[in-house]
CSV table of C-alpha atoms and ligand atoms in Angstrom, one decimal:
chain,number,residue,atom,x,y,z
A,1,MET,CA,-62.7,113.6,-69.0
A,2,LYS,CA,-64.1,115.2,-72.2
A,3,LEU,CA,-67.0,113.3,-73.6
A,4,LEU,CA,-68.5,113.6,-77.1
A,5,VAL,CA,-72.2,112.6,-76.9
A,6,THR,CA,-73.9,112.0,-80.3
A,7,GLY,CA,-77.7,112.4,-80.4
A,8,GLY,CA,-77.6,114.2,-77.1
A,9,ALA,CA,-80.7,116.3,-77.9
A,10,GLY,CA,-82.9,113.1,-78.0
A,11,PHE,CA,-84.7,111.3,-75.3
A,12,ILE,CA,-82.0,109.1,-73.8
A,13,GLY,CA,-79.1,111.3,-74.9
A,14,SER,CA,-80.4,114.4,-73.1
A,15,ASN,CA,-81.2,112.4,-69.9
A,16,PHE,CA,-77.6,111.1,-70.1
A,17,ILE,CA,-76.1,114.5,-70.5
A,18,LEU,CA,-78.1,115.8,-67.5
A,19,TYR,CA,-77.1,112.7,-65.5
A,20,TRP,CA,-73.4,113.1,-66.4
A,21,LEU,CA,-73.0,116.8,-65.6
A,22,LYS,CA,-74.8,116.2,-62.3
A,23,HIS,CA,-72.6,113.3,-61.3
A,24,TYR,CA,-69.3,114.5,-62.8
A,25,PRO,CA,-69.4,118.3,-62.8
A,26,GLN,CA,-65.7,118.5,-63.4
A,27,ASP,CA,-66.0,116.8,-66.8
A,28,SER,CA,-66.9,118.4,-70.1
A,29,VAL,CA,-69.6,117.3,-72.6
A,30,VAL,CA,-69.9,118.1,-76.3
A,31,ASN,CA,-73.3,117.3,-77.6
A,32,PHE,CA,-73.3,116.6,-81.4
A,33,ASP,CA,-76.8,116.4,-82.8
A,34,LYS,CA,-78.4,117.0,-86.2
A,35,LEU,CA,-81.7,118.1,-84.5
A,36,THR,CA,-84.0,115.9,-86.5
A,37,TYR,CA,-87.7,115.9,-85.5
A,38,ALA,CA,-86.6,113.9,-82.4
A,39,GLY,CA,-83.9,116.3,-81.3
A,40,ASN,CA,-85.0,119.1,-78.9
A,41,LEU,CA,-82.7,121.5,-77.1
A,42,GLU,CA,-85.5,122.3,-74.7
A,43,ASN,CA,-84.5,119.0,-72.9
A,44,LEU,CA,-81.1,120.6,-72.0
A,45,LYS,CA,-82.3,124.1,-70.8
A,46,GLU,CA,-80.9,123.2,-67.4
A,47,VAL,CA,-77.3,123.0,-68.7
A,48,GLU,CA,-77.3,125.3,-71.7
A,49,ASN,CA,-75.3,128.0,-69.8
A,50,ASN,CA,-72.9,125.5,-68.1
A,51,SER,CA,-69.4,126.2,-69.2
A,52,HIS,CA,-68.7,122.4,-69.2
A,53,TYR,CA,-71.4,121.9,-71.9
A,54,LYS,CA,-71.2,122.7,-75.6
A,55,PHE,CA,-73.7,122.0,-78.4
A,56,ILE,CA,-72.7,121.5,-82.0
A,57,GLN,CA,-75.4,121.0,-84.6
A,58,GLY,CA,-74.2,118.4,-87.1
A,59,ASP,CA,-74.9,115.2,-88.9
A,60,ILE,CA,-72.9,112.0,-88.0
A,61,CYS,CA,-72.8,111.2,-91.8
A,62,ASP,CA,-70.7,114.4,-92.4
A,63,ALA,CA,-67.1,113.3,-91.8
A,64,GLU,CA,-65.8,116.9,-91.7
A,65,SER,CA,-68.0,118.2,-88.9
A,66,VAL,CA,-67.6,114.9,-87.0
A,67,ASN,CA,-63.8,115.4,-87.1
A,68,VAL,CA,-64.1,118.9,-85.8
A,69,ALA,CA,-66.3,117.7,-82.9
A,70,MET,CA,-63.9,114.8,-82.2
A,71,GLN,CA,-60.9,117.2,-81.4
A,72,ASN,CA,-59.5,116.5,-77.9
A,73,ILE,CA,-62.2,114.0,-77.0
A,74,ASP,CA,-61.4,111.3,-74.5
A,75,ALA,CA,-64.5,109.2,-74.9
A,76,VAL,CA,-67.5,109.0,-77.3
A,77,VAL,CA,-71.0,107.9,-76.2
A,78,HIS,CA,-73.0,107.2,-79.4
A,79,PHE,CA,-76.8,107.6,-79.2
A,80,ALA,CA,-77.5,109.4,-82.5
A,81,ALA,CA,-79.9,107.3,-84.5
A,82,GLU,CA,-83.3,107.1,-86.2
A,83,SER,CA,-85.0,105.3,-83.4
A,84,HIS,CA,-88.7,104.5,-84.2
A,85,VAL,CA,-89.7,101.2,-85.7
A,86,ASP,CA,-93.0,102.5,-87.3
A,87,ARG,CA,-91.1,105.3,-89.1
A,88,SER,CA,-88.6,102.7,-90.3
A,89,ILE,CA,-91.4,100.8,-91.9
A,90,LEU,CA,-92.8,103.9,-93.6
A,91,GLU,CA,-89.4,105.1,-94.8
A,92,PRO,CA,-86.3,102.9,-94.2
A,93,ALA,CA,-83.6,105.0,-96.1
A,94,PRO,CA,-82.8,107.5,-93.3
A,95,PHE,CA,-82.3,104.5,-90.9
A,96,VAL,CA,-79.7,103.0,-93.1
A,97,MET,CA,-78.1,106.4,-93.7
A,98,THR,CA,-77.8,107.5,-90.0
A,99,ASN,CA,-77.6,104.2,-88.2
A,100,VAL,CA,-75.2,102.4,-90.5
A,101,VAL,CA,-73.4,105.0,-92.6
A,102,GLY,CA,-73.3,107.6,-89.8
A,103,THR,CA,-71.9,105.1,-87.3
A,104,GLN,CA,-69.2,104.1,-89.8
A,105,VAL,CA,-68.2,107.8,-90.3
A,106,LEU,CA,-68.1,108.2,-86.5
A,107,LEU,CA,-66.0,105.1,-86.1
A,108,ASP,CA,-63.5,106.3,-88.8
A,109,SER,CA,-63.1,109.6,-86.9
A,110,ALA,CA,-62.7,107.9,-83.6
A,111,VAL,CA,-59.9,105.7,-85.0
A,112,LYS,CA,-58.2,108.7,-86.7
A,113,ASN,CA,-58.4,110.8,-83.5
A,114,ARG,CA,-57.3,107.9,-81.3
A,115,VAL,CA,-60.2,108.3,-78.8
A,116,LYS,CA,-59.6,106.2,-75.6
A,117,LYS,CA,-63.1,104.7,-75.7
A,118,LEU,CA,-66.2,104.6,-77.9
A,119,HIS,CA,-69.4,103.3,-76.3
A,120,HIS,CA,-72.2,102.4,-78.7
A,121,VAL,CA,-75.8,102.5,-77.4
A,122,SER,CA,-77.9,99.7,-79.1
A,123,THR,CA,-81.1,97.9,-78.7
A,124,ASP,CA,-82.5,94.4,-77.8
A,125,GLU,CA,-84.4,94.6,-81.1
A,126,VAL,CA,-81.3,93.3,-83.0
A,127,PHE,CA,-82.1,89.9,-81.4
A,128,GLY,CA,-85.5,89.5,-83.1
A,129,SER,CA,-88.6,88.2,-81.4
A,130,LEU,CA,-89.3,85.7,-78.5
A,131,SER,CA,-92.5,83.8,-78.2
A,132,LEU,CA,-95.1,84.3,-75.5
A,133,GLU,CA,-95.0,80.5,-74.8
A,134,ASP,CA,-91.4,80.2,-73.7
A,135,THR,CA,-89.5,81.8,-70.8
A,136,ASN,CA,-86.3,82.5,-72.8
A,137,LYS,CA,-84.6,85.9,-72.5
A,138,PHE,CA,-82.1,87.6,-74.8
A,139,ASN,CA,-78.5,87.6,-73.6
A,140,GLU,CA,-75.1,88.5,-75.0
A,141,ARG,CA,-74.9,85.1,-76.8
A,142,THR,CA,-78.2,85.5,-78.6
A,143,LEU,CA,-77.7,85.6,-82.3
A,144,ASN,CA,-78.8,88.6,-84.3
A,145,ASN,CA,-82.1,88.2,-86.1
A,146,PRO,CA,-83.4,91.7,-86.8
A,147,ARG,CA,-86.9,91.9,-88.2
A,148,SER,CA,-87.6,95.6,-88.9
A,149,PRO,CA,-85.6,98.1,-90.9
A,150,TYR,CA,-84.8,99.9,-87.6
A,151,ALA,CA,-83.6,96.7,-86.0
A,152,ALA,CA,-81.6,95.7,-89.1
A,153,SER,CA,-79.9,99.1,-89.2
A,154,LYS,CA,-79.0,98.9,-85.5
A,155,ALA,CA,-77.6,95.3,-86.0
A,156,GLY,CA,-75.5,96.7,-88.9
A,157,SER,CA,-74.2,99.4,-86.6
A,158,ASP,CA,-73.3,96.9,-83.8
A,159,HIS,CA,-71.4,94.7,-86.3
A,160,LEU,CA,-69.4,97.8,-87.6
A,161,VAL,CA,-68.5,98.8,-84.0
A,162,ARG,CA,-67.2,95.3,-83.2
A,163,ALA,CA,-65.4,95.1,-86.6
A,164,TYR,CA,-63.6,98.4,-85.9
A,165,HIS,CA,-62.4,96.9,-82.6
A,166,THR,CA,-61.2,93.7,-84.2
A,167,THR,CA,-59.7,95.4,-87.3
A,168,TYR,CA,-58.3,98.7,-86.1
A,169,GLY,CA,-58.1,98.1,-82.3
A,170,LEU,CA,-60.6,100.8,-81.5
A,171,PRO,CA,-61.5,100.4,-77.8
A,172,ILE,CA,-65.3,99.9,-77.8
A,173,THR,CA,-68.1,98.7,-75.6
A,174,ILE,CA,-71.7,98.1,-76.6
A,175,THR,CA,-74.9,98.0,-74.6
A,176,ASN,CA,-78.1,96.4,-76.0
A,177,CYS,CA,-80.9,97.6,-73.9
A,178,SER,CA,-84.7,97.2,-73.7
A,179,ASN,CA,-87.5,99.7,-74.1
A,180,ASN,CA,-86.8,102.9,-72.1
A,181,PHE,CA,-89.4,105.2,-70.5
A,182,GLY,CA,-89.2,108.4,-68.6
A,183,PRO,CA,-89.1,112.2,-69.1
A,184,TYR,CA,-88.4,113.8,-72.5
A,185,GLN,CA,-89.4,110.7,-74.5
A,186,PHE,CA,-90.8,111.7,-77.9
A,187,PRO,CA,-94.6,111.0,-77.9
A,188,GLU,CA,-94.4,108.6,-80.9
A,189,LYS,CA,-93.4,105.8,-78.5
A,190,LEU,CA,-96.0,103.8,-76.7
A,191,ILE,CA,-95.9,105.2,-73.1
A,192,PRO,CA,-95.6,109.0,-73.9
A,193,LEU,CA,-98.1,108.6,-76.8
A,194,ALA,CA,-100.6,107.0,-74.5
A,195,ILE,CA,-100.1,109.5,-71.7
A,196,THR,CA,-100.3,112.6,-73.9
A,197,ASN,CA,-103.2,111.3,-76.0
A,198,LEU,CA,-105.2,110.7,-72.8
A,199,LEU,CA,-104.2,114.2,-71.5
A,200,GLU,CA,-105.7,115.6,-74.7
A,201,GLY,CA,-108.9,113.5,-74.3
A,202,LYS,CA,-107.9,111.2,-77.3
A,203,LYS,CA,-107.9,107.4,-77.5
A,204,VAL,CA,-104.8,105.2,-77.3
A,205,PRO,CA,-104.1,103.2,-80.4
A,206,VAL,CA,-103.3,99.6,-79.5
A,207,TYR,CA,-101.7,97.5,-82.3
A,208,GLY,CA,-103.2,94.1,-83.0
A,209,ASP,CA,-104.4,92.2,-79.9
A,210,GLY,CA,-102.3,94.3,-77.6
A,211,LEU,CA,-100.7,91.2,-76.1
A,212,TYR,CA,-97.1,92.1,-77.2
A,213,VAL,CA,-94.5,92.1,-74.5
A,214,ARG,CA,-91.6,94.5,-73.9
A,215,ASP,CA,-89.1,94.7,-71.1
A,216,TRP,CA,-89.3,98.2,-69.6
A,217,LEU,CA,-86.3,100.1,-68.3
A,218,TYR,CA,-86.4,103.5,-66.6
A,219,VAL,CA,-84.1,105.9,-68.5
A,220,GLU,CA,-82.0,106.8,-65.4
A,221,ASP,CA,-81.2,103.1,-64.8
A,222,HIS,CA,-80.1,103.0,-68.4
A,223,CYS,CA,-77.9,106.1,-68.0
A,224,ARG,CA,-76.2,104.5,-64.9
A,225,ALA,CA,-75.6,101.3,-66.9
A,226,ILE,CA,-73.9,103.3,-69.7
A,227,ASP,CA,-71.8,105.1,-67.1
A,228,ILE,CA,-70.6,101.9,-65.5
A,229,VAL,CA,-69.9,100.1,-68.8
A,230,LEU,CA,-68.1,103.2,-70.2
A,231,GLN,CA,-65.8,103.4,-67.2
A,232,LYS,CA,-65.4,99.8,-66.1
A,233,GLY,CA,-66.7,97.6,-68.9
A,234,ARG,CA,-64.2,95.2,-70.6
A,235,VAL,CA,-63.1,96.6,-73.9
A,236,GLY,CA,-64.6,94.8,-76.9
A,237,GLU,CA,-67.5,93.5,-74.8
A,238,THR,CA,-71.3,93.7,-75.2
A,239,TYR,CA,-73.6,94.0,-72.2
A,240,CYS,CA,-77.4,93.5,-72.2
A,241,VAL,CA,-79.4,96.0,-70.1
A,242,GLY,CA,-83.0,95.5,-69.0
A,243,GLY,CA,-85.5,96.5,-66.4
A,244,LEU,CA,-87.6,95.1,-63.6
A,245,THR,CA,-90.8,94.1,-65.5
A,246,GLU,CA,-91.7,90.5,-66.0
A,247,ASP,CA,-93.6,89.9,-69.2
A,248,ILE,CA,-96.1,92.8,-68.9
A,249,ASN,CA,-98.1,93.3,-72.2
A,250,ASN,CA,-99.0,96.5,-73.9
A,251,LEU,CA,-102.7,96.3,-72.9
A,252,ALA,CA,-101.8,95.9,-69.2
A,253,ILE,CA,-99.6,99.0,-69.5
A,254,ILE,CA,-102.3,101.0,-71.1
A,255,LYS,CA,-104.7,100.0,-68.4
A,256,LYS,CA,-102.3,101.1,-65.7
A,257,ILE,CA,-101.9,104.5,-67.5
A,258,LEU,CA,-105.7,104.8,-67.8
A,259,SER,CA,-106.1,104.1,-64.1
A,260,LEU,CA,-103.4,106.7,-63.2
A,261,LEU,CA,-105.3,109.3,-65.3
A,262,GLY,CA,-108.7,108.3,-64.0
A,263,LYS,CA,-109.9,107.2,-67.5
A,264,GLY,CA,-112.0,104.2,-68.5
A,265,GLU,CA,-111.3,101.4,-71.1
A,266,GLU,CA,-113.5,103.3,-73.7
A,267,PHE,CA,-110.2,105.2,-74.4
A,268,ILE,CA,-108.6,102.1,-75.8
A,269,GLU,CA,-108.8,101.8,-79.6
A,270,PHE,CA,-107.6,98.6,-81.3
A,271,VAL,CA,-106.0,99.5,-84.6
A,272,LYS,CA,-104.3,97.5,-87.4
A,273,ASP,CA,-101.2,95.7,-86.4
A,274,ARG,CA,-97.6,96.7,-87.2
A,275,PRO,CA,-96.2,94.5,-90.0
A,276,GLY,CA,-93.7,92.0,-88.7
A,277,HIS,CA,-94.5,93.0,-85.1
A,278,ASP,CA,-92.1,91.3,-82.7
A,279,ARG,CA,-94.1,89.4,-80.1
A,280,ARG,CA,-92.0,89.5,-77.0
A,281,TYR,CA,-88.7,91.0,-75.7
A,282,ALA,CA,-87.1,90.0,-72.4
A,283,ILE,CA,-83.6,90.7,-71.2
A,284,ASP,CA,-81.3,88.6,-69.1
A,285,TRP,CA,-79.0,91.3,-67.4
A,286,SER,CA,-77.0,88.9,-65.3
A,287,LYS,CA,-73.7,89.6,-67.1
A,288,ILE,CA,-73.6,93.3,-66.3
A,289,LYS,CA,-74.8,92.5,-62.8
A,290,ASN,CA,-72.2,89.9,-62.1
A,291,GLU,CA,-69.3,91.6,-63.8
A,292,LEU,CA,-69.9,95.3,-63.0
A,293,GLY,CA,-72.5,95.3,-60.2
A,294,TRP,CA,-75.2,97.1,-62.1
A,295,GLN,CA,-78.9,96.3,-61.7
A,296,PRO,CA,-82.0,98.3,-62.3
A,297,ARG,CA,-83.3,100.2,-59.2
A,298,HIS,CA,-86.5,101.9,-60.4
A,299,SER,CA,-89.7,99.9,-60.1
A,300,PHE,CA,-92.0,100.0,-63.1
A,301,ASP,CA,-95.1,101.0,-61.3
A,302,GLU,CA,-93.5,103.8,-59.2
A,303,TYR,CA,-91.7,105.3,-62.1
A,304,LEU,CA,-94.6,105.0,-64.5
A,305,LEU,CA,-96.5,107.1,-62.0
A,306,LYS,CA,-93.6,109.6,-61.9
A,307,THR,CA,-93.5,109.6,-65.7
A,308,VAL,CA,-97.3,110.3,-65.9
A,309,GLU,CA,-96.7,113.2,-63.4
A,310,TRP,CA,-93.9,114.5,-65.5
A,311,TYR,CA,-96.0,114.7,-68.7
A,312,LYS,CA,-98.8,116.3,-66.6
A,313,THR,CA,-96.5,119.1,-65.4
A,314,HIS,CA,-94.7,119.6,-68.8
A,315,GLU,CA,-97.6,120.2,-71.0
A,316,SER,CA,-95.9,123.0,-73.0
A,317,TRP,CA,-93.0,120.6,-73.8
A,318,TRP,CA,-95.1,117.9,-75.4
A,319,LYS,CA,-97.7,120.3,-76.9
A,320,HIS,CA,-94.9,122.0,-78.8
A,321,VAL,CA,-93.5,118.6,-79.9
A,322,LYS,CA,-96.9,117.3,-81.0
A,323,SER,CA,-97.4,120.3,-83.4
A,324,GLY,CA,-96.2,120.6,-87.0
A,325,GLU,CA,-94.4,117.6,-88.4
A,326,TYR,CA,-95.8,115.3,-85.8
A,327,GLN,CA,-99.4,115.8,-87.0
A,328,LYS,CA,-98.4,114.7,-90.5
A,329,TYR,CA,-96.7,111.6,-89.1
A,330,TYR,CA,-99.6,110.8,-86.9
A,331,SER,CA,-102.2,110.8,-89.7
A,332,ARG,CA,-99.9,108.8,-92.0
A,333,GLN,CA,-99.4,106.2,-89.3
A,334,TYR,CA,-102.8,106.0,-87.7
A,335,ASP,CA,-105.5,107.2,-90.2
B,401,NAD,P1,-84.4,109.7,-80.1
B,401,NAD,O1,-85.1,109.4,-81.4
B,401,NAD,O2,-85.2,110.3,-79.0
B,401,NAD,O3,-83.2,110.7,-80.3
B,401,NAD,C1,-82.2,110.5,-81.4
B,401,NAD,C2,-81.4,111.7,-81.4
B,401,NAD,O4,-80.4,111.5,-82.5
B,401,NAD,C3,-82.1,113.0,-81.8
B,401,NAD,O5,-81.7,114.1,-80.9
B,401,NAD,C4,-81.7,113.3,-83.2
B,401,NAD,O6,-81.7,114.7,-83.6
B,401,NAD,C5,-80.3,112.7,-83.3
B,401,NAD,N1,-79.9,112.3,-84.6
B,401,NAD,C6,-80.7,111.6,-85.5
B,401,NAD,N2,-80.0,111.4,-86.7
B,401,NAD,C7,-78.8,112.1,-86.5
B,401,NAD,C8,-77.6,112.3,-87.3
B,401,NAD,N3,-77.6,111.8,-88.6
B,401,NAD,N4,-76.6,113.0,-86.9
B,401,NAD,C9,-76.6,113.5,-85.6
B,401,NAD,N5,-77.7,113.3,-84.8
B,401,NAD,C10,-78.7,112.6,-85.2
B,401,NAD,O7,-83.8,108.3,-79.6
B,401,NAD,P2,-83.6,107.7,-78.2
B,401,NAD,O8,-84.9,107.0,-77.8
B,401,NAD,O9,-83.0,108.7,-77.3
B,401,NAD,O10,-82.5,106.6,-78.5
B,401,NAD,C11,-81.1,106.9,-78.4
B,401,NAD,C12,-80.3,105.6,-78.7
B,401,NAD,O11,-80.7,104.6,-77.9
B,401,NAD,C13,-80.6,105.2,-80.2
B,401,NAD,O12,-79.4,104.8,-80.7
B,401,NAD,C14,-81.6,104.0,-80.0
B,401,NAD,O13,-81.4,103.1,-81.1
B,401,NAD,C15,-81.1,103.4,-78.7
B,401,NAD,N6,-82.2,102.7,-78.0
B,401,NAD,C16,-83.4,103.4,-77.6
B,401,NAD,C17,-84.3,102.7,-76.9
B,401,NAD,C18,-85.6,103.4,-76.4
B,401,NAD,O14,-86.4,102.7,-75.8
B,401,NAD,N7,-85.8,104.6,-76.7
B,401,NAD,C19,-84.1,101.4,-76.5
B,401,NAD,C20,-82.9,100.7,-76.9
B,401,NAD,C21,-82.0,101.4,-77.6
B,402,TYD,P1,-92.7,101.3,-79.3
B,402,TYD,O1,-92.8,102.3,-78.1
B,402,TYD,O2,-92.8,101.9,-80.7
B,402,TYD,O3,-91.3,100.6,-79.1
B,402,TYD,P2,-90.7,99.3,-79.9
B,402,TYD,O4,-91.5,99.0,-81.1
B,402,TYD,O5,-89.3,99.8,-80.2
B,402,TYD,O6,-90.7,98.2,-78.9
B,402,TYD,O7,-93.8,100.2,-79.1
B,402,TYD,C1,-93.9,99.4,-77.9
B,402,TYD,C2,-94.9,98.4,-78.1
B,402,TYD,O8,-96.2,99.1,-78.2
B,402,TYD,C3,-94.8,97.6,-79.4
B,402,TYD,O9,-95.3,96.3,-79.1
B,402,TYD,C4,-95.8,98.3,-80.3
B,402,TYD,C5,-96.9,98.8,-79.4
B,402,TYD,N1,-97.6,100.1,-79.8
B,402,TYD,C6,-98.9,100.2,-79.9
B,402,TYD,O10,-99.7,99.2,-79.6
B,402,TYD,N2,-99.5,101.3,-80.2
B,402,TYD,C7,-98.8,102.4,-80.6
B,402,TYD,O11,-99.4,103.5,-81.0
B,402,TYD,C8,-97.4,102.4,-80.5
B,402,TYD,C9,-96.5,103.5,-80.8
B,402,TYD,C10,-96.8,101.2,-80.1
């Protein structure tokens, strides 16, 4: 099989390419990525000389280069996106451009080139916010209620993907997954930001009361879910993908990281809250389990420890990433 992976130089995309070439060494992967601030070819050093891997630098909004990349492709796995909620609040326009317009350009090209399958990687944030008081979880029947520009742009992309299936018969699948963590995650997201700040002797900024809840999924479990849905998922269907945590809040996560790094609670700094901050996310992953036999395998505590170890042993990776543009973003967001 020849795969086109968009956004393959980002966090999940690069983990997915490494996963795919390890499990299916006979396949070929084309990585199409614009290399925004979040794209980093360092993540793919291990495969850069593999003859089954090819990198093309390009923008999914540019129909011409997307069409070139789409030649002889069997299946597309679409990760490319602007992915950070806080940046979408500071500047929504690139989110609409890449996540909505870029997805539409990609879909046009997939129809034109008659690809056999397009898998779209989306988020649970399209469903909105759950309350701390109830025990509800998001599932495939939950209505969209996006509350940040990021979430709204991802919801827009999901609708377009489904519309291209209905209107043009494009064979698609979608996964809406929860918060990922693991190696190569850009240190703007909570877990790598906390780990790397602490490794630098800095405090961890906690928004509001810190009692916000996310559902945490180890990135390799996510890659395996995409693999199974891509190969066995029913065409036109959406699958929710979540992890093994049960309503753990941000403060509890920070405290675990502090303890893994031998630091005290004086390293917690409560800062102003994110506008429109979603209170709680939780995923019911019974559909993908019952239909396709997938379930998460990686326990949160064990893999949080492994993730902390990874950042400890990859200091040059994150120090490089935290220089330059990152500094400007950090002071705009936190000062
Ligand atoms: P990321 O920000 O780490 O990486 C995004 C990648 O897309 C980067 O390599 C970037 O260069 C590339 N990109 C951005 N705009 C592009 C464009 N116009 N053309 C081509 N490439 C472009 O993101 P991530 O965390 O790896 O997320 C990947 C996907 O998974 C996204 O679609 C995101 O919405 C979704 N998702 C992420 C999470 C999470 O916890 N990280 C959770 C649910 C869903
Ligand atoms: P984040 O990693 O940005 O993912 P998302 O907003 O997509 O869920 O944030 C995870 C949670 O951590 C969310 O409730 C916001 C919170 N948070 C902080 O408290 N401080 C921070 O510096 C960041 C980046 C996030």
